[in-house]
Every structure is written in structure tokens, then in C-alpha cells.
Short mmCIF file of C-alpha atoms and ligand atoms in Angstrom, two decimals:
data_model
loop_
_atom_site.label_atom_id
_atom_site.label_comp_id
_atom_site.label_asym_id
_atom_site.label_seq_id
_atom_site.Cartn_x
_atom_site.Cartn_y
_atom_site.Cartn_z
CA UNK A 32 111.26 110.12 -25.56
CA UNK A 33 113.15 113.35 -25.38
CA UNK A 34 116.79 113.51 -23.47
CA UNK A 35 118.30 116.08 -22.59
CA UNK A 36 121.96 116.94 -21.59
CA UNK A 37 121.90 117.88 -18.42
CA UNK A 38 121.58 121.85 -17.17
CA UNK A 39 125.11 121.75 -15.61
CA UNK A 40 126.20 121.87 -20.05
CA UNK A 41 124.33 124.07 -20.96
CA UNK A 42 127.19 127.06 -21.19
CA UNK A 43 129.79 124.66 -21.53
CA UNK A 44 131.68 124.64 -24.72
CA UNK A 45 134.62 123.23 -25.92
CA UNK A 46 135.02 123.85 -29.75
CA UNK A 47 138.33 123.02 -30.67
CA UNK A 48 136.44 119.83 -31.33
CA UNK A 49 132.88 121.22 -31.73
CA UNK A 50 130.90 121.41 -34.83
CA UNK A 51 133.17 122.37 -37.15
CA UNK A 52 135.06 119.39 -36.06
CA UNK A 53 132.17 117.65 -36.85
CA UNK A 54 131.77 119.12 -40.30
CA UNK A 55 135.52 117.64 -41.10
CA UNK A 56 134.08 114.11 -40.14
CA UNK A 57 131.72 114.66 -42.68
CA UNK A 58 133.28 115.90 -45.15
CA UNK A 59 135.95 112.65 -44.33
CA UNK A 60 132.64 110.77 -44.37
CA UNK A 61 132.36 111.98 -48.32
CA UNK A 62 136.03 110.70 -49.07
CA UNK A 63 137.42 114.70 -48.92
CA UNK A 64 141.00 114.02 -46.93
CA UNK A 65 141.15 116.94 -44.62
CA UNK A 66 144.32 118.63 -43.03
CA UNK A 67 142.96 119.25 -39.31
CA UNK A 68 145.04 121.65 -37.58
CA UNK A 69 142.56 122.01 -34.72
CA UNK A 70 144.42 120.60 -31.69
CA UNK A 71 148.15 120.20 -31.13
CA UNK A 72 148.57 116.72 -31.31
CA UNK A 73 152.28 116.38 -32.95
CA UNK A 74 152.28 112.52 -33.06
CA UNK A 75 149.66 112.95 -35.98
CA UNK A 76 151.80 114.54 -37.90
CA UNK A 77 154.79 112.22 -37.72
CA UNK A 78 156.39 113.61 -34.42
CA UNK A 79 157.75 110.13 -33.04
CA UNK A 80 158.03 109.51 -29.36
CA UNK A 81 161.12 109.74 -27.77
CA UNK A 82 163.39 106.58 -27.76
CA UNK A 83 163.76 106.96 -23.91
CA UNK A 84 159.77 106.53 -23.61
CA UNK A 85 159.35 103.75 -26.01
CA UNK A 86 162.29 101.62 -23.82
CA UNK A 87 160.11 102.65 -20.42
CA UNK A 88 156.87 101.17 -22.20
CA UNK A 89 158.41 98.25 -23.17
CA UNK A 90 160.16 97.69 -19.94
CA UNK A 91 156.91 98.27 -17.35
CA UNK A 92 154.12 96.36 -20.14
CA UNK A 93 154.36 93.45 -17.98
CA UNK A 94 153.55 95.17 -14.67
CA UNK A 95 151.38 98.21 -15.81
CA UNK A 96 147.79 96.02 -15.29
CA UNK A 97 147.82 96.71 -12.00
CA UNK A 98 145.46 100.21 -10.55
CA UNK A 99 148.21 102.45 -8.46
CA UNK A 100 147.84 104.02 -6.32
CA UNK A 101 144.98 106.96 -6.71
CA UNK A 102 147.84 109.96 -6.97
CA UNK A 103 149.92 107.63 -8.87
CA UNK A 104 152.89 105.29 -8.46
CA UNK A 105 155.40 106.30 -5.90
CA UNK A 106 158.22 106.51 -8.00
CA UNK A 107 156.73 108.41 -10.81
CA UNK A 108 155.21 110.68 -8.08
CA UNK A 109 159.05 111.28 -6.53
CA UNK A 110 160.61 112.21 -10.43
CA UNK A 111 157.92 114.77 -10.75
CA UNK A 112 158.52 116.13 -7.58
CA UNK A 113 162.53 116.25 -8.06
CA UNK A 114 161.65 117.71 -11.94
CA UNK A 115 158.94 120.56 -10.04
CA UNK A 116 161.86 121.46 -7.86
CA UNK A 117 164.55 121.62 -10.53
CA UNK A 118 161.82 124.22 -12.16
CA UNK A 119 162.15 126.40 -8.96
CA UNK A 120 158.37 124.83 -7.90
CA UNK A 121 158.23 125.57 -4.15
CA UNK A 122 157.84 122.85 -1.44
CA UNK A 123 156.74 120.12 -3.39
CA UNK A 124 157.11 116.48 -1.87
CA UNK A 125 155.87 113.05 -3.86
CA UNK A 126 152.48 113.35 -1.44
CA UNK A 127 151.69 116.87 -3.20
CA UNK A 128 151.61 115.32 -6.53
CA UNK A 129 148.66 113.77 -8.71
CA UNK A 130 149.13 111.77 -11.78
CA UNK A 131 146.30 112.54 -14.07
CA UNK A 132 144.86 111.14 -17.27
CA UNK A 133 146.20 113.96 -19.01
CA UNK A 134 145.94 117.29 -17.65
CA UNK A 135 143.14 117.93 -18.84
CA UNK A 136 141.58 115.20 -16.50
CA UNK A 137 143.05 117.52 -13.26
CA UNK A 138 141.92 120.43 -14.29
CA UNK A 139 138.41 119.48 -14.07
CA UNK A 140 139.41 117.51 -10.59
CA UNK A 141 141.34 120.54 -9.28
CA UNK A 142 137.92 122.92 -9.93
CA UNK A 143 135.31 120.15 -9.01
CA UNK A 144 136.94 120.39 -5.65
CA UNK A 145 137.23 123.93 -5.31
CA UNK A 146 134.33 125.74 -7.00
CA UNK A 147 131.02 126.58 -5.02
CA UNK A 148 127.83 128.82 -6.67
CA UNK A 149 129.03 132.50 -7.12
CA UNK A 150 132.49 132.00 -6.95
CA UNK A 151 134.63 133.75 -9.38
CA UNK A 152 137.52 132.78 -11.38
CA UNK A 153 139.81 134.99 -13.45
CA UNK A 154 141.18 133.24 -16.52
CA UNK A 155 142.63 134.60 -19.66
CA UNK A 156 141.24 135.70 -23.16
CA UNK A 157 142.24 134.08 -25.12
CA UNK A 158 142.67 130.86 -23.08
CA UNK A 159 142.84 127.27 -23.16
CA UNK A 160 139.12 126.93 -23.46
CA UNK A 161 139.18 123.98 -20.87
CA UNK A 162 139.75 126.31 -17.90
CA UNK A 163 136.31 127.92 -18.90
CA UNK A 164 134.92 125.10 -19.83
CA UNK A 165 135.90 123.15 -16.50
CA UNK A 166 134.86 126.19 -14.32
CA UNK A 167 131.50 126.54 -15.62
CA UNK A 168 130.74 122.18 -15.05
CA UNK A 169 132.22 122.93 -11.47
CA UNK A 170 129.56 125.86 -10.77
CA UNK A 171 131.77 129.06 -10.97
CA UNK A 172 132.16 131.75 -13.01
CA UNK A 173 134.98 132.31 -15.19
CA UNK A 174 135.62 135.87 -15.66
CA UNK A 175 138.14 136.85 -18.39
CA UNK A 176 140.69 138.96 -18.30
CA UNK A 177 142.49 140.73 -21.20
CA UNK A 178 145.95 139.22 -22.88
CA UNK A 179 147.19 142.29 -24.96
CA UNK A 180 147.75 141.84 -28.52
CA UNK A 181 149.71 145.16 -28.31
CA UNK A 182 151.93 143.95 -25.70
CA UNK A 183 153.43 140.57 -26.74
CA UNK A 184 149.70 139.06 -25.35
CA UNK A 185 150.68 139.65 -21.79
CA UNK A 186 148.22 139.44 -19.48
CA UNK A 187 146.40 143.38 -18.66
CA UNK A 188 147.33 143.76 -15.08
CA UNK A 189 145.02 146.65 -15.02
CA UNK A 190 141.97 144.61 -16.30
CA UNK A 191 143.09 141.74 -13.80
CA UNK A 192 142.56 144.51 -10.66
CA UNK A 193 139.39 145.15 -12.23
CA UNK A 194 137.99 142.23 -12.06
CA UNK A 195 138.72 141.42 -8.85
CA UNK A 196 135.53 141.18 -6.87
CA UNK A 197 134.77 140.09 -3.35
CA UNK A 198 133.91 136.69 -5.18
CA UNK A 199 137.16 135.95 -6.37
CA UNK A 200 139.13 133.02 -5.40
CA UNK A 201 141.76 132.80 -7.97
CA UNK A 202 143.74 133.52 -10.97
CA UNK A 203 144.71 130.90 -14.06
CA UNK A 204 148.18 131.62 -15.66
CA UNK A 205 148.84 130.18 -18.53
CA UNK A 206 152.52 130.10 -19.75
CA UNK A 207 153.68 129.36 -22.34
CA UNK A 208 150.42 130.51 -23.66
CA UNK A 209 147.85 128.48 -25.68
CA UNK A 210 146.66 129.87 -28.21
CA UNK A 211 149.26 132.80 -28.18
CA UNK A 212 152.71 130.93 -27.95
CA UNK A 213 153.56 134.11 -25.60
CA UNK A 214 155.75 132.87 -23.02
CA UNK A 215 155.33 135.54 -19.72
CA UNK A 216 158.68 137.27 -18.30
CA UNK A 217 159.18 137.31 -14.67
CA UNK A 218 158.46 140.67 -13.64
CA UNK A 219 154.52 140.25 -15.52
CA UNK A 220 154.09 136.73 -13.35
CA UNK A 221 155.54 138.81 -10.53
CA UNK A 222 152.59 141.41 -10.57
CA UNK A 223 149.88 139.03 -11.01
CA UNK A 224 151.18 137.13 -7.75
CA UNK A 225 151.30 139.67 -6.03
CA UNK A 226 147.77 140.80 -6.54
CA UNK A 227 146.62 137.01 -5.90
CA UNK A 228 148.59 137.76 -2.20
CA UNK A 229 147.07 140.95 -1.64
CA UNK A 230 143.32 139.57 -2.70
CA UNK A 231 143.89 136.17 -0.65
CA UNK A 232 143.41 134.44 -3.92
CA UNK A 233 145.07 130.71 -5.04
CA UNK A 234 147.22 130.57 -8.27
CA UNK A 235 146.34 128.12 -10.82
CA UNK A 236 149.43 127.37 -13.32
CA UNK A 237 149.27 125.53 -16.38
CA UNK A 238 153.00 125.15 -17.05
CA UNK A 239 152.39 121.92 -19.81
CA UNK A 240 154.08 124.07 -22.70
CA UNK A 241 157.32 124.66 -20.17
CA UNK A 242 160.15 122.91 -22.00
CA UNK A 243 158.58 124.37 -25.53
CA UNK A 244 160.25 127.70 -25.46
CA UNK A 245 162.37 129.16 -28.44
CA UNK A 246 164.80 131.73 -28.86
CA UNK A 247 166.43 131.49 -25.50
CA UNK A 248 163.54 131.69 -23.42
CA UNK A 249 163.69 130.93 -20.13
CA UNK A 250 160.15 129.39 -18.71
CA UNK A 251 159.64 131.00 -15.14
CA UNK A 252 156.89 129.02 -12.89
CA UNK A 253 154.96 131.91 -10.98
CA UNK A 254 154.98 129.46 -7.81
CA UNK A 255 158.45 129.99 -8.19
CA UNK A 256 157.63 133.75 -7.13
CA UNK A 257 154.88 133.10 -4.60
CA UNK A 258 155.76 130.17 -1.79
CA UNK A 259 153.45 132.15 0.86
CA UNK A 260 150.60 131.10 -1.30
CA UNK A 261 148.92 127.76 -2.71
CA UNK A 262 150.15 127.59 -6.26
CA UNK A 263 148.73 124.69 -8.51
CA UNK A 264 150.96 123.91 -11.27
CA UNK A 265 149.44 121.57 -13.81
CA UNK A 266 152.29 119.93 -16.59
CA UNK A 267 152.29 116.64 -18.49
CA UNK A 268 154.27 114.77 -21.51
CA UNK A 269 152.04 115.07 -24.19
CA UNK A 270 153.80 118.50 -26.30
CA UNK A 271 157.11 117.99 -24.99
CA UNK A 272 157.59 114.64 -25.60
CA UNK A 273 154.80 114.15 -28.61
CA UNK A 274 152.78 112.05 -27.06
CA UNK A 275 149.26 112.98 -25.99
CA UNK A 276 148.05 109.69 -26.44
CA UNK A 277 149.37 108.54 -23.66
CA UNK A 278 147.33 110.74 -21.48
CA UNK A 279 150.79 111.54 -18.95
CA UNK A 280 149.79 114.63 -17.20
CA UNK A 281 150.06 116.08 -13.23
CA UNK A 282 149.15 118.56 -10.88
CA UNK A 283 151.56 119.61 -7.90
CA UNK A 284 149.87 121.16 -4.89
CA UNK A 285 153.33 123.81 -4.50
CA UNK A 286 153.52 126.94 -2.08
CA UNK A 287 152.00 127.42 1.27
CA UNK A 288 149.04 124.28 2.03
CA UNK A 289 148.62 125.33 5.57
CA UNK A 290 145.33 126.14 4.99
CA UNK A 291 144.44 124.18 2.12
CA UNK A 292 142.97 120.65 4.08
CA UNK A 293 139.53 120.82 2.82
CA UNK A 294 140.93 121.49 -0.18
CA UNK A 295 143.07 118.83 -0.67
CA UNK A 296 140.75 116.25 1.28
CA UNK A 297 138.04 117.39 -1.56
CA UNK A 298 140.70 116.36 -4.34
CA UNK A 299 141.67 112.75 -2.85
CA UNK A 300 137.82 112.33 -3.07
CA UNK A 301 137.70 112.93 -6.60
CA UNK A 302 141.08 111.11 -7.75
CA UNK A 303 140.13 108.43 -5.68
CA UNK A 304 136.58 108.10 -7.37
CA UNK A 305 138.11 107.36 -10.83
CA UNK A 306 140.47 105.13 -8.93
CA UNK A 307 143.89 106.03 -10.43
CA UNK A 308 145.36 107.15 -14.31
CA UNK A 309 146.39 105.30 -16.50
CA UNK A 310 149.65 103.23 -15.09
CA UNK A 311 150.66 103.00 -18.87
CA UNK A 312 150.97 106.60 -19.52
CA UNK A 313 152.44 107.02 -15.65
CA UNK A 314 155.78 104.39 -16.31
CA UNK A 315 156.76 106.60 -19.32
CA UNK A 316 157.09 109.53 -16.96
CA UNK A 317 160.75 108.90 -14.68
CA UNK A 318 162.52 108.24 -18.28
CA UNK A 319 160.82 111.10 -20.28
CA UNK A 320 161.95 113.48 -17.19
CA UNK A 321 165.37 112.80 -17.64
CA UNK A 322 165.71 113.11 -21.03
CA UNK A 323 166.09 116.97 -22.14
CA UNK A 324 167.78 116.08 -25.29
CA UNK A 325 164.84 115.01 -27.46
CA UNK A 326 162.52 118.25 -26.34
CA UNK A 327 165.72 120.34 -27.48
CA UNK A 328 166.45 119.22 -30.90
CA UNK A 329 162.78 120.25 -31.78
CA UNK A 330 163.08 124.07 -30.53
CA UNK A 331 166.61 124.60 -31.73
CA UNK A 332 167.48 126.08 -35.15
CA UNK A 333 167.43 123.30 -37.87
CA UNK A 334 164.65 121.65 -35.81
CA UNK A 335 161.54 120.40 -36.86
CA UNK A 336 159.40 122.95 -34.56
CA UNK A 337 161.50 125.63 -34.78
CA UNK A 338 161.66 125.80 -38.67
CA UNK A 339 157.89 124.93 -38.90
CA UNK A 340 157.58 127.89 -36.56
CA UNK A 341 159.31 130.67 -38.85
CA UNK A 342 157.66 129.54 -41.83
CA UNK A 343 154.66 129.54 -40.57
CA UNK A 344 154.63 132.90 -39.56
CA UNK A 345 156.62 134.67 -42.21
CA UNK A 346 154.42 133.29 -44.31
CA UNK A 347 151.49 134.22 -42.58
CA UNK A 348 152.13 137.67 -42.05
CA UNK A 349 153.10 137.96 -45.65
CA UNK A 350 149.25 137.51 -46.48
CA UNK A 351 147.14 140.90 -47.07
CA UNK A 352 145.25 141.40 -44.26
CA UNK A 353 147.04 139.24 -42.02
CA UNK A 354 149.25 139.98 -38.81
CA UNK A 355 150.36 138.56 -36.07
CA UNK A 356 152.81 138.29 -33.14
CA UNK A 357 155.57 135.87 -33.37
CA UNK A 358 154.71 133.07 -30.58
CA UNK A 359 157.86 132.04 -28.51
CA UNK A 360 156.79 128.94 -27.73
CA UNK A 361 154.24 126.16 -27.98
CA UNK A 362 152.77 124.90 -31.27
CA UNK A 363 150.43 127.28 -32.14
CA UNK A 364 150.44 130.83 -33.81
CA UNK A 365 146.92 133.06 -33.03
CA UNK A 366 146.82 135.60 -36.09
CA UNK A 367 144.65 138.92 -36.03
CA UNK A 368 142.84 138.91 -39.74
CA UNK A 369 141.33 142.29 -40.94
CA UNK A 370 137.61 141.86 -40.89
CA UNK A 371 136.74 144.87 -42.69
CA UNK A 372 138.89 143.65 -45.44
CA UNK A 373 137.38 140.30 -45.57
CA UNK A 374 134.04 141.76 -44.47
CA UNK A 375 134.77 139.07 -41.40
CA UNK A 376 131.60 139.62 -38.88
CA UNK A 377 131.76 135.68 -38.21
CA UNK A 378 135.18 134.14 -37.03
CA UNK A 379 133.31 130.65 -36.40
CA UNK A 380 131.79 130.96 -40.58
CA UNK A 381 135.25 132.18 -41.77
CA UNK A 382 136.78 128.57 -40.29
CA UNK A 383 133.98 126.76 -41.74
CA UNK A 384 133.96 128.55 -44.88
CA UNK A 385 137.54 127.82 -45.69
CA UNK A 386 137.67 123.77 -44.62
CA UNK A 387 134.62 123.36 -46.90
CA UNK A 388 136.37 125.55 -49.97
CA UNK A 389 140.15 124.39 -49.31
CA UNK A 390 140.07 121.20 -46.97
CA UNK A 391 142.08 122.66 -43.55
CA UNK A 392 140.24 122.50 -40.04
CA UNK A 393 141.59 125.76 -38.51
CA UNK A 394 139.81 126.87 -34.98
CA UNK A 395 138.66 130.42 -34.73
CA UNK A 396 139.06 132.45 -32.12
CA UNK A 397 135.79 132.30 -30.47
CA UNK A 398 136.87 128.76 -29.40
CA UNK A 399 139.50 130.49 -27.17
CA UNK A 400 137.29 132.96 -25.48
CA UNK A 401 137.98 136.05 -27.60
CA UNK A 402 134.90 138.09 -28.16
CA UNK A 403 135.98 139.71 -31.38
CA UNK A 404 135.68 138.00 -34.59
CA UNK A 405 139.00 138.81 -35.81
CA UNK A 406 141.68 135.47 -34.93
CA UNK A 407 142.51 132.18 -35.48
CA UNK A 408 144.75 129.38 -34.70
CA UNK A 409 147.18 127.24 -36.77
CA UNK A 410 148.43 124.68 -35.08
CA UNK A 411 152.03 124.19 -37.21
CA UNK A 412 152.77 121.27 -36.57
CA UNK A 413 152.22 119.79 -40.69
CA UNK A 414 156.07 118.79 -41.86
CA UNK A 415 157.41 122.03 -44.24
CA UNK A 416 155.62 120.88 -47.48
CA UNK A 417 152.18 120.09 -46.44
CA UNK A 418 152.55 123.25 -43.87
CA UNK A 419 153.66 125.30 -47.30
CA UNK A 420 150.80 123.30 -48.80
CA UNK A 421 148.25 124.56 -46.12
CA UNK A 422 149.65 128.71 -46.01
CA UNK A 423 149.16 128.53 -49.81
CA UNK A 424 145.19 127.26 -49.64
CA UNK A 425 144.62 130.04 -47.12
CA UNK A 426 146.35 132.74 -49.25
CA UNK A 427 144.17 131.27 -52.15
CA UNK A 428 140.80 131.15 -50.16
CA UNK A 429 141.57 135.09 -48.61
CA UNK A 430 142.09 136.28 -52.64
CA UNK A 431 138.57 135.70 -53.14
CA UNK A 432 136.60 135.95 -50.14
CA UNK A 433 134.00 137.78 -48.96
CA UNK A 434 132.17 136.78 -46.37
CA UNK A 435 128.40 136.22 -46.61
CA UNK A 436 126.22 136.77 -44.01
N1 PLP B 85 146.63 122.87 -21.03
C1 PLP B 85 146.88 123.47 -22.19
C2 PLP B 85 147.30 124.91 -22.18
C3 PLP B 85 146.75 122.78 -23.40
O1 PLP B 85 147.02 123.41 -24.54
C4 PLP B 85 146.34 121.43 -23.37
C5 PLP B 85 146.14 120.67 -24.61
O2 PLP B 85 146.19 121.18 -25.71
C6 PLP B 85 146.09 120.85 -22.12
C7 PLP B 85 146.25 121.59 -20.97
C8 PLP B 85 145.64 119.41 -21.99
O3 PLP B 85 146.65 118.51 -22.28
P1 PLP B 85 146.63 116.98 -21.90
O4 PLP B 85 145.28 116.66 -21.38
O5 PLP B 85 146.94 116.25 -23.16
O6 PLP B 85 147.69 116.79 -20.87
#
């Protein structure tokens, strides 16, 4: 008997873990130890918890057995809703928030609920491939618009206004920016809301990278700039506070819900369905919101991130053939490599080529959305001498190759 997956898949991708994922299990299979640097999972590479979150799981283990509510405890729901505020979120109470098993759980909620056939999305390229990914399982159509290697990665407001059809119904932000590490400046998240008030369209915000800003960043919420309109700001604990095993995420419903009800009804259908998140992750949250100090040390000269960070791309940049723009926050660097150089036609057979010569899972840039075969992502989170260890193999593997068709 044949099975099929069902049609609904069949454009949806999500490679960061896709076969060449699969090709480090086998290799791992063979007794080969890889380095995977395909997702930004910092506890993996010996970024401990926070002590603040390890006291809140050991004082709620004895009453975390218990479903909450579907949004999520009340308490937990009140912290976030102080902590959107404090971030300049607009008009955010406790009943606007969802607790989510991760937020990569709400993001497929938030476009279940919203998507019908034909309706158009405008999300970035590169982008966190989930947003794609989640808009296609909902029914829509995710139509990308340009981030500008040329100009820090900001998002092409140009390209944006071309895009915008009679189908539209709303833009995805993403900043800090995954896979970029661009963080957006005010004035940029300024333009793009006001094009979502002049096109009627809603604002979807992925603000999860927020407190991992370098340099003296500031993070700037674009709901922040837009209370006349419904702004959905999605954030959670697993990069700041290391740990995505916990699955900690939310959504806010922020800005102007007057004319959101069917909306929102559709949304407490779908939380409600999977009955609540996981009250384990959720009774980490009130502590991990009120401690700053841990999230700092990491991004602050001397810090673990921060030094990973410059290494990683000075050293980078310092291979032929290899450039890139410095990314401000996150964990992740997205370099430009010269295909004609490397004779690069294949970005997804470049990644594969060099974990089965040299033993490192990069992602290439397809997995983000970008058409052209020319990127990838490190993920730098690999303490200095296996991060040394893993620039060095790449350098190595680039002396030599040529790619094959
Ligand atoms: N959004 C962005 C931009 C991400 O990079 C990630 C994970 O890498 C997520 C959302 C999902 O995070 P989680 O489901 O762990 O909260």
C-alpha cells in the first residue's frame, strides 16, 4: 500500500532540518562526529540556562502537571504583558496574550486562523523559513520581498509597494533578522507600517531575537510605531535565555483589535484544540523576564556571543571569495560566497559537499528563501576553539573546491 503525505505538503519545506540534516544522521549513523551548525540552539553548545530559570523550574515542578489555561497561566500571561509594554508594545492586556509551545507553534496558529485560498502574504528573503512554510500549510501565498545585501539587509521598500496586490493581507517583519543578524532602525519599520496602514494590511512581528542586539543597538517593535493597526508580535525564551528546549514562546495581539473578532475567535479555536503549552516551559517565564543581567553578559564585549561573533566574521571575510555583512544581532552570520570562483551553481550541493568532506552541517541559503545560489548560514554559537576549528575546515574545503555538477 502506497501513502502519501497529504497535498496541503506538497510546497512546504523546511530545510534547516531537511535532507542534509538527514545526511548528518547518517553520517553519525557511521560513527563520523559532526559539528551541526544548522539551527541556533545555544544550549547544545554549552550555553547554560540562566540561574533565575533553573530556581523557577524547581520551584513550580510540583504544580506544573496541571493543563492551564488554553492562552496560558494568568500570571505568566500578566509578566508578558508588563515586559510587551516596557518594549513600547501598544495596548496589550494579559487577555491579548498566548503562551505557545515555542513560537514556532503560534506562528502556524496565528496563520491557520487567518489565511483563506488566494490570500497573499509578504514575507522576507531571506526569512525564517517557517513563515513560508506556515503560510503555504494555512492556504496562502507567501510572496517575498527583497532584504538588500547592499543596504545592511534592510527590507526594499520599493519591492514591498510592488508586491502589494489587491490580495494582500499583511506584512512579516522580522527583527532582529534570522538569517541576517540585521537588526531594522526605526525610520525603515516606520515606512513599512505605514504602507501596511495605507493598504489596510495587519503586521506580523517576530521580535524573538529582541534582547540579542550588539553594539548599542536599540531593538524598536514596529507595533510600537503603528497602534491604529493590529500588530502581532511573536517573542519567546529560547535565544535569550538559551533555552529552546523548553519550548517558552508567545504571541501578543497589540495595536488596534476593533475589528479583529473573527480573528481572534478563530485563534481561541485553535489554542484551545491543543488544549494549552507546555506549563513547564510557561513557569520559567515571570523569572526569566526579570532578569536582564544574564542576556547582557552574552552581547557585551568579553562575552561569550559577542566574541564568538567577531571571530566569526573576521575570520570569515578573511576567506577568498567570501564576504559578508557584519550581523548586529542574533546568532547567525549569512555570508555571500563567489560562485564563479567556486564554480557554485548549487548552494544546497556546496552544504552537502563540505559536511561529507570536512564534518560541519552548515544550511544554505535556499533554506531561507533566497533564490540565488550564492549564501549560507553559520550559526556561531561553537565555544572559540571548536568555532576556530570549524572557520579553518571551511577555509580548507574552499582551497580545493570546485564544484561538480
Ligand atoms: N522565529 C525566528 C526568527 C527564529 O529564528 C526561530 C527559531 O530559530 C523561531 C521563530 C522559533 O523559535 P521557538 O519555536 O524556539 O520559539
Amino acid at each position: 500500500m502506497v501513502i502519501n503525505k497529504s497535498l496541503k505538503l506538497e510546497n512546504v519545506r523546511y530545510d534547516i532540518r531537511g535532507p542534509i540534516s538527514d545526511e548528518a544522521d547518517r553520517l553519525e549513523k557511521e560513527g563520523i562526529s559532526i559539528i551541526r551548525l544548522n539551527t541556533g540552539n545555544p544550549a547544545a553548545f554549552g550555553f547554560e540556562a540562566p540561574v533565575s530559570v533553573l530556581n523557577a523550574l524547581t520551584e513550580s515542578s510540583g504544580s506544573s502537571a496541571q493543563y492551564s489555561s488554553s492562552k496560558g497561566l494568568a500570571n505568566v500571561r500578566e509578566a508578558i504583558a508588563r515586559y510587551s509594554s516596557s518594549m513600547g508594545i501598544p495596548n496589550v492586556e494579559a487577555d491579548d496574550v498566548y503562551t505557545g509551545n515555542g513560537v514556532s507553534e503560534l506562528i502556524q496558529v496565528a496563520m491557520q486562523a487567518f489565511l483563506n485560498p488566494g490570500d497573499e502574504i509578504l514575507i522576507p528573503t531571506p526569512d525564517y523559513p517557517l513563515w513560508t512554510a506556515a503560510t503555504i500549510l494555512a492556504g496562502g501565498t507567501a510572496v517575498h520581498y527583497i532584504c538588500d545585501e547592499e543596504q545592511d539587509w534592510y527590507p526594499d521598500i520599493d519591492d514591498i509597494k510592488k508586491k502589494i496586490t489587491s490580495n494582500t493581507r499583511a506584512i512579516v517583519v522580522i527583527s532582529p533578522n534570522n538569517p541576517t543578524g540585521t537588526v531594522y532602525p526605526k525610520e525603515l519599520l516606520g515606512s513599512i507600517a505605514e504602507l501596511a496602514r495605507e493598504h489596510k494590511l495587519v503586521l506580523f512581528s517576530d521580535e524573538i531575537y529582541d534582547r540579542l542586539i550588539m553594539d548599542g543597538g536599540e531593538h524598536v517593535s514596529i507595533s510600537s510605531l503603528a497602534p491604529d493597526l493590529l500588530t502581532v508580535v511573536f517573542n519567546g525564551l529560547s535565544k535569550s535565555h538559551q533555552i529552546c528546549g523548553y519550548r517558552a514562546g508567545w504571541m501578543v495581539l497589540a495595536g488596534d483589535k476593533s475589528g479583529a473578532g473573527g480573528y481572534i475567535e478563530g485563534i481561541n479555536v485553535l489554542v484551545s484544540m491543543r488544549l494549552c503549552s507546555n506549563v513547564t516551559g510557561q513557569s520559567v517565564i515571570c523569572a526569566a523576564l526579570e532578569d536582564t543581567q544574564s542576556v547582557k553578559a552574552n552581547i557585551s564585549p568579553g562575552g561569550r556571543l559577542y566574541e564568538q561573533r567577531e571571530y566569526a566574521y573576521n575570520a570569515l571575510i578573511n576567506i577568498p571569495g567570501i564576504s559578508a555583512v557584519k550581523p548586529r544581532g542574533t546568532l547567525y552570520i549569512f555570508p555571500k560566497i563567489d560562485t564563479e570562483m567556486y564554480g557554485i551553481t548549487n548552494c544546497e550541493k556546496f552544504v552537502l559537499d563540505f559536511l561529507r568532506e570536512k564534518h560541519v552541517l552548515l544550511t544554505h541559503g535556499r533554506s531561507y528563501n533566497w533564490m540565488k545560489p550564492d549564501h549560507f548560514r553559520v550559526a556561531y554559537l561553537p565555544e572559540m576553539d571548536e568555532l576556530v576549528e570549524v572557520i579553518s575546515r571551511l577555509s580548507d574545503f574552499l582551497a580545493t573546491y570546485q564544484q561538480s555538477s
